[in-house]
Amino acid sequence: MRDTTEFTYQRRNPHEIGFTSSVNSGRDKKGWLRKHTVCGILMHSSLAVTLNGLPLGLAAVKFWNRDKFKGTAQLKRKINPTRVPIESKESIRWLQNLPQSVERLGQPDRCIHVGDRESDIYELYCLSKELGTHFVVRTVVDRLAGNGDHTISAEMRNVETAGQHLIEVRADTDEVTKVHLDIRFKRIRVLPPIGKKKRYPAFGSYRHSRGRAQPCGRPQAHRMEAADRS
């Protein structure tokens, strides 16, 4: 299981530590929103757990900081992030932890690397295949599929429901509602981003799952996942 954690500090000279993010500090006397950058470091770790949920310890860890912080939205106004090499992004941490974990655990075929939407990275899928290991990722990108004339969501649109899973949904008022999540899945041939198709091959096939639920009085909820094995 993999994710990123922030460690924040208060220092007289925050540049000696670095920065993690920009946060809202409230409003000034004129009503304008104020923001300040947070002093700290970041840690990306891979926690090894058994199928029964027993934690075994960290299989890989990476620490880093930022000399300055620029929000993602600000950077997207200047560059197309899909065309930037993964080696130039902080997202490279997801790839760097993968071989470290595989080497430490020693049996890549028995490992399943679980990540949230930040780890929906095409290069991660390719590296997993190269290392002979496996992944389950919550997806956010609607990638090109098949022969390139449609996307994953279009291919999943007519897939029949395979079953239901009962889940609990918590409202802002802390009220918990039980709803049935419709489960659909299909093995799909996925293509690399257009700006990187010369560097990376099509990913043979991976299993794409989509869940859908309609909590009472709330918008329809969706959850999409990708995995390289059933």
mmCIF file of C-alpha atoms in Angstrom:
data_model
loop_
_atom_site.group_PDB
_atom_site.id
_atom_site.type_symbol
_atom_site.label_atom_id
_atom_site.label_comp_id
_atom_site.label_asym_id
_atom_site.label_seq_id
_atom_site.Cartn_x
_atom_site.Cartn_y
_atom_site.Cartn_z
ATOM 1 C CA MET A 1 0.000 0.000 0.000
ATOM 2 C CA ARG A 2 1.525 3.304 -1.106
ATOM 3 C CA ASP A 3 0.882 6.948 -0.327
ATOM 4 C CA THR A 4 2.528 10.282 0.481
ATOM 5 C CA THR A 5 2.700 11.958 3.915
ATOM 6 C CA GLU A 6 3.631 15.530 4.861
ATOM 7 C CA PHE A 7 5.678 16.457 7.942
ATOM 8 C CA THR A 8 5.175 20.136 8.813
ATOM 9 C CA TYR A 9 7.413 22.305 10.999
ATOM 10 C CA GLN A 10 7.609 25.840 12.326
ATOM 11 C CA ARG A 11 11.041 27.343 11.736
ATOM 12 C CA ARG A 12 12.447 30.864 11.881
ATOM 13 C CA ASN A 13 14.090 30.212 8.519
ATOM 14 C CA PRO A 14 11.788 27.775 6.637
ATOM 15 C CA HIS A 15 14.100 27.750 3.583
ATOM 16 C CA GLU A 16 16.491 25.536 5.579
ATOM 17 C CA ILE A 17 13.794 22.836 5.654
ATOM 18 C CA GLY A 18 11.796 23.424 2.479
ATOM 19 C CA PHE A 19 8.107 23.639 1.663
ATOM 20 C CA THR A 20 5.276 21.160 1.128
ATOM 21 C CA SER A 21 2.155 23.046 0.033
ATOM 22 C CA SER A 22 0.188 26.290 -0.022
ATOM 23 C CA VAL A 23 -2.786 26.665 2.345
ATOM 24 C CA ASN A 24 -5.571 29.167 2.982
ATOM 25 C CA SER A 25 -4.801 31.422 5.975
ATOM 26 C CA GLY A 26 -8.225 33.081 6.200
ATOM 27 C CA ARG A 27 -9.093 36.613 5.107
ATOM 28 C CA ASP A 28 -7.440 39.944 5.697
ATOM 29 C CA LYS A 29 -9.218 43.135 6.849
ATOM 30 C CA LYS A 30 -10.368 43.812 3.299
ATOM 31 C CA GLY A 31 -11.861 40.349 2.941
ATOM 32 C CA TRP A 32 -9.193 39.033 0.576
ATOM 33 C CA LEU A 33 -8.115 35.408 0.960
ATOM 34 C CA ARG A 34 -4.611 34.999 2.334
ATOM 35 C CA LYS A 35 -2.323 32.071 1.571
ATOM 36 C CA HIS A 36 1.013 30.949 2.906
ATOM 37 C CA THR A 37 3.393 28.129 2.069
ATOM 38 C CA VAL A 38 3.860 25.383 4.646
ATOM 39 C CA CYS A 39 7.335 24.487 5.907
ATOM 40 C CA GLY A 40 8.118 20.774 5.949
ATOM 41 C CA ILE A 41 9.241 17.624 4.153
ATOM 42 C CA LEU A 42 7.397 14.877 2.303
ATOM 43 C CA MET A 43 7.630 11.106 2.600
ATOM 44 C CA HIS A 44 6.414 8.568 0.061
ATOM 45 C CA SER A 45 6.276 5.089 1.571
ATOM 46 C CA SER A 46 5.257 1.574 0.603
ATOM 47 C CA LEU A 47 3.726 -0.366 3.492
ATOM 48 C CA ALA A 48 3.774 -4.152 3.113
ATOM 49 C CA VAL A 49 0.651 -5.903 4.431
ATOM 50 C CA THR A 50 -0.651 -9.438 4.152
ATOM 51 C CA LEU A 51 -3.963 -10.380 2.539
ATOM 52 C CA ASN A 52 -5.401 -10.458 6.058
ATOM 53 C CA GLY A 53 -4.325 -6.867 6.695
ATOM 54 C CA LEU A 54 -1.336 -7.631 8.939
ATOM 55 C CA PRO A 55 1.317 -4.872 8.507
ATOM 56 C CA LEU A 56 4.855 -6.205 7.933
ATOM 57 C CA GLY A 57 6.733 -2.892 7.741
ATOM 58 C CA LEU A 58 7.975 -0.483 5.090
ATOM 59 C CA ALA A 59 9.221 -2.043 1.864
ATOM 60 C CA ALA A 60 10.396 1.296 0.419
ATOM 61 C CA VAL A 61 10.539 4.953 1.453
ATOM 62 C CA LYS A 62 11.594 8.248 -0.150
ATOM 63 C CA PHE A 63 12.008 11.691 1.499
ATOM 64 C CA TRP A 64 12.232 15.041 -0.291
ATOM 65 C CA ASN A 65 11.394 18.729 0.042
ATOM 66 C CA ARG A 66 10.680 21.676 -2.221
ATOM 67 C CA ASP A 67 12.741 24.860 -2.509
ATOM 68 C CA LYS A 68 9.519 26.644 -3.438
ATOM 69 C CA PHE A 69 5.933 25.614 -4.017
ATOM 70 C CA LYS A 70 3.873 26.202 -7.144
ATOM 71 C CA GLY A 71 0.369 24.784 -7.253
ATOM 72 C CA THR A 72 -0.524 22.223 -9.907
ATOM 73 C CA ALA A 73 -3.198 24.487 -11.390
ATOM 74 C CA GLN A 74 -0.622 27.254 -11.885
ATOM 75 C CA LEU A 75 1.819 24.931 -13.637
ATOM 76 C CA LYS A 76 -0.888 23.564 -15.981
ATOM 77 C CA ARG A 77 -1.379 27.081 -17.389
ATOM 78 C CA LYS A 78 2.184 27.001 -18.726
ATOM 79 C CA ILE A 79 2.823 23.374 -19.676
ATOM 80 C CA ASN A 80 0.984 20.240 -20.743
ATOM 81 C CA PRO A 81 1.826 17.790 -17.911
ATOM 82 C CA THR A 82 1.141 14.732 -20.103
ATOM 83 C CA ARG A 83 4.088 15.690 -22.335
ATOM 84 C CA VAL A 84 6.609 16.190 -19.537
ATOM 85 C CA PRO A 85 8.978 13.202 -19.031
ATOM 86 C CA ILE A 86 8.176 11.301 -15.837
ATOM 87 C CA GLU A 87 11.798 11.785 -14.722
ATOM 88 C CA SER A 88 11.133 15.537 -14.406
ATOM 89 C CA LYS A 89 8.039 15.151 -12.210
ATOM 90 C CA GLU A 90 7.567 14.482 -8.504
ATOM 91 C CA SER A 91 5.381 11.583 -9.665
ATOM 92 C CA ILE A 92 8.620 9.670 -10.303
ATOM 93 C CA ARG A 93 8.409 8.677 -6.615
ATOM 94 C CA TRP A 94 5.724 6.143 -7.519
ATOM 95 C CA LEU A 95 8.116 4.455 -9.930
ATOM 96 C CA GLN A 96 11.186 4.668 -7.678
ATOM 97 C CA ASN A 97 9.488 2.817 -4.821
ATOM 98 C CA LEU A 98 8.441 -0.038 -7.072
ATOM 99 C CA PRO A 99 11.865 -1.672 -7.718
ATOM 100 C CA GLN A 100 12.904 -0.970 -4.100
ATOM 101 C CA SER A 101 9.879 -2.905 -2.839
ATOM 102 C CA VAL A 102 10.392 -5.748 -5.296
ATOM 103 C CA GLU A 103 14.071 -6.099 -4.363
ATOM 104 C CA ARG A 104 13.377 -6.073 -0.624
ATOM 105 C CA LEU A 105 10.498 -8.558 -0.742
ATOM 106 C CA GLY A 106 12.221 -10.816 -3.270
ATOM 107 C CA GLN A 107 9.101 -12.316 -4.892
ATOM 108 C CA PRO A 108 7.661 -9.778 -7.364
ATOM 109 C CA ASP A 109 4.991 -12.108 -8.717
ATOM 110 C CA ARG A 110 3.457 -12.418 -5.227
ATOM 111 C CA CYS A 111 3.271 -8.625 -4.721
ATOM 112 C CA ILE A 112 0.287 -6.426 -5.579
ATOM 113 C CA HIS A 113 1.056 -2.705 -5.368
ATOM 114 C CA VAL A 114 -2.001 -0.700 -4.293
ATOM 115 C CA GLY A 115 -2.252 3.039 -4.955
ATOM 116 C CA ASP A 116 -4.776 5.875 -5.055
ATOM 117 C CA ARG A 117 -5.567 8.143 -8.015
ATOM 118 C CA GLU A 118 -2.144 9.824 -7.875
ATOM 119 C CA SER A 119 -0.610 6.535 -8.994
ATOM 120 C CA ASP A 120 -2.687 6.314 -12.170
ATOM 121 C CA ILE A 121 0.511 6.707 -14.203
ATOM 122 C CA TYR A 122 1.059 4.915 -17.508
ATOM 123 C CA GLU A 123 4.788 4.568 -16.864
ATOM 124 C CA LEU A 124 3.952 2.741 -13.616
ATOM 125 C CA TYR A 125 1.969 0.124 -15.519
ATOM 126 C CA CYS A 126 4.841 -0.428 -17.944
ATOM 127 C CA LEU A 127 7.408 -0.701 -15.139
ATOM 128 C CA SER A 128 5.231 -3.190 -13.235
ATOM 129 C CA LYS A 129 5.123 -5.415 -16.296
ATOM 130 C CA GLU A 130 8.897 -5.084 -16.772
ATOM 131 C CA LEU A 131 9.557 -6.089 -13.136
ATOM 132 C CA GLY A 132 7.076 -8.977 -13.254
ATOM 133 C CA THR A 133 4.932 -7.585 -10.437
ATOM 134 C CA HIS A 134 1.275 -6.497 -10.159
ATOM 135 C CA PHE A 135 -0.856 -3.472 -9.317
ATOM 136 C CA VAL A 136 -4.325 -2.277 -8.308
ATOM 137 C CA VAL A 137 -4.837 1.449 -8.878
ATOM 138 C CA ARG A 138 -7.800 3.768 -8.466
ATOM 139 C CA THR A 139 -7.955 5.455 -11.873
ATOM 140 C CA VAL A 140 -8.638 9.073 -12.774
ATOM 141 C CA VAL A 141 -7.519 9.284 -16.429
ATOM 142 C CA ASP A 142 -9.916 8.181 -19.178
ATOM 143 C CA ARG A 143 -7.234 6.702 -21.442
ATOM 144 C CA LEU A 144 -7.409 5.758 -25.099
ATOM 145 C CA ALA A 145 -8.297 2.111 -25.562
ATOM 146 C CA GLY A 146 -8.588 -0.563 -28.246
ATOM 147 C CA ASN A 147 -7.354 0.740 -31.608
ATOM 148 C CA GLY A 148 -7.291 4.351 -30.389
ATOM 149 C CA ASP A 149 -10.670 5.574 -31.656
ATOM 150 C CA HIS A 150 -12.380 5.450 -28.244
ATOM 151 C CA THR A 151 -11.661 5.682 -24.521
ATOM 152 C CA ILE A 152 -11.946 3.297 -21.584
ATOM 153 C CA SER A 153 -15.244 4.835 -20.440
ATOM 154 C CA ALA A 154 -16.761 4.312 -23.906
ATOM 155 C CA GLU A 155 -15.715 0.655 -23.888
ATOM 156 C CA MET A 156 -17.101 0.154 -20.374
ATOM 157 C CA ARG A 157 -20.427 1.828 -21.165
ATOM 158 C CA ASN A 158 -22.188 -1.321 -22.400
ATOM 159 C CA VAL A 159 -20.576 -3.797 -20.000
ATOM 160 C CA GLU A 160 -23.222 -5.609 -17.946
ATOM 161 C CA THR A 161 -23.245 -5.536 -14.162
ATOM 162 C CA ALA A 162 -21.439 -8.580 -12.767
ATOM 163 C CA GLY A 163 -22.606 -8.186 -9.173
ATOM 164 C CA GLN A 164 -23.191 -5.830 -6.266
ATOM 165 C CA HIS A 165 -21.208 -4.870 -3.194
ATOM 166 C CA LEU A 166 -22.780 -3.336 -0.081
ATOM 167 C CA ILE A 167 -20.913 -0.233 1.106
ATOM 168 C CA GLU A 168 -21.447 2.519 3.676
ATOM 169 C CA VAL A 169 -21.552 6.174 2.562
ATOM 170 C CA ARG A 170 -21.079 8.915 5.162
ATOM 171 C CA ALA A 171 -22.777 12.292 4.603
ATOM 172 C CA ASP A 172 -21.435 15.681 5.715
ATOM 173 C CA THR A 173 -23.767 15.391 8.712
ATOM 174 C CA ASP A 174 -22.032 12.093 9.687
ATOM 175 C CA GLU A 175 -25.182 10.169 8.773
ATOM 176 C CA VAL A 176 -24.238 6.732 7.400
ATOM 177 C CA THR A 177 -26.248 5.193 4.566
ATOM 178 C CA LYS A 178 -25.841 1.688 3.162
ATOM 179 C CA VAL A 179 -26.018 1.454 -0.632
ATOM 180 C CA HIS A 180 -25.359 -1.223 -3.231
ATOM 181 C CA LEU A 181 -22.402 -0.628 -5.530
ATOM 182 C CA ASP A 182 -22.904 -2.095 -9.019
ATOM 183 C CA ILE A 183 -19.701 -3.800 -10.195
ATOM 184 C CA ARG A 184 -18.653 -4.058 -13.852
ATOM 185 C CA PHE A 185 -15.295 -5.185 -15.220
ATOM 186 C CA LYS A 186 -13.578 -6.010 -18.489
ATOM 187 C CA ARG A 187 -10.084 -6.645 -19.808
ATOM 188 C CA ILE A 188 -9.101 -3.725 -22.043
ATOM 189 C CA ARG A 189 -6.154 -2.909 -24.294
ATOM 190 C CA VAL A 190 -4.891 0.500 -23.142
ATOM 191 C CA LEU A 191 -2.781 2.966 -25.151
ATOM 192 C CA PRO A 192 -0.126 5.412 -23.908
ATOM 193 C CA PRO A 193 -0.747 9.197 -23.805
ATOM 194 C CA ILE A 194 -0.519 10.787 -27.258
ATOM 195 C CA GLY A 195 2.589 12.761 -26.312
ATOM 196 C CA LYS A 196 4.399 9.605 -25.172
ATOM 197 C CA LYS A 197 3.270 6.982 -27.689
ATOM 198 C CA LYS A 198 6.716 6.913 -29.345
ATOM 199 C CA ARG A 199 8.376 6.057 -26.035
ATOM 200 C CA TYR A 200 5.931 3.566 -24.498
ATOM 201 C CA PRO A 201 4.099 0.615 -26.070
ATOM 202 C CA ALA A 202 0.415 -0.209 -25.705
ATOM 203 C CA PHE A 203 -0.289 -2.018 -22.469
ATOM 204 C CA GLY A 204 -1.415 -5.457 -23.643
ATOM 205 C CA SER A 205 -4.484 -5.620 -21.468
ATOM 206 C CA TYR A 206 -5.534 -4.782 -17.981
ATOM 207 C CA ARG A 207 -8.711 -5.341 -16.042
ATOM 208 C CA HIS A 208 -10.758 -2.188 -15.622
ATOM 209 C CA SER A 209 -13.453 -2.199 -12.937
ATOM 210 C CA ARG A 210 -16.110 0.417 -12.410
ATOM 211 C CA GLY A 211 -18.456 0.740 -9.459
ATOM 212 C CA ARG A 212 -21.594 2.890 -9.372
ATOM 213 C CA ALA A 213 -23.949 3.689 -6.492
ATOM 214 C CA GLN A 214 -26.803 6.137 -5.907
ATOM 215 C CA PRO A 215 -27.006 7.160 -2.230
ATOM 216 C CA CYS A 216 -30.413 8.507 -1.242
ATOM 217 C CA GLY A 217 -30.574 12.277 -1.736
ATOM 218 C CA ARG A 218 -26.985 12.492 -3.003
ATOM 219 C CA PRO A 219 -25.286 12.556 -6.437
ATOM 220 C CA GLN A 220 -24.372 9.263 -8.036
ATOM 221 C CA ALA A 221 -21.002 7.959 -6.816
ATOM 222 C CA HIS A 222 -18.431 6.332 -9.125
ATOM 223 C CA ARG A 223 -15.259 4.399 -8.377
ATOM 224 C CA MET A 224 -12.914 3.142 -11.083
ATOM 225 C CA GLU A 225 -9.950 0.798 -10.664
ATOM 226 C CA ALA A 226 -7.341 -0.793 -12.896
ATOM 227 C CA ALA A 227 -5.443 -4.033 -12.280
ATOM 228 C CA ASP A 228 -3.154 -6.191 -14.366
ATOM 229 C CA ARG A 229 -4.639 -9.467 -13.156
ATOM 230 C CA SER A 230 -8.073 -10.823 -12.246
#
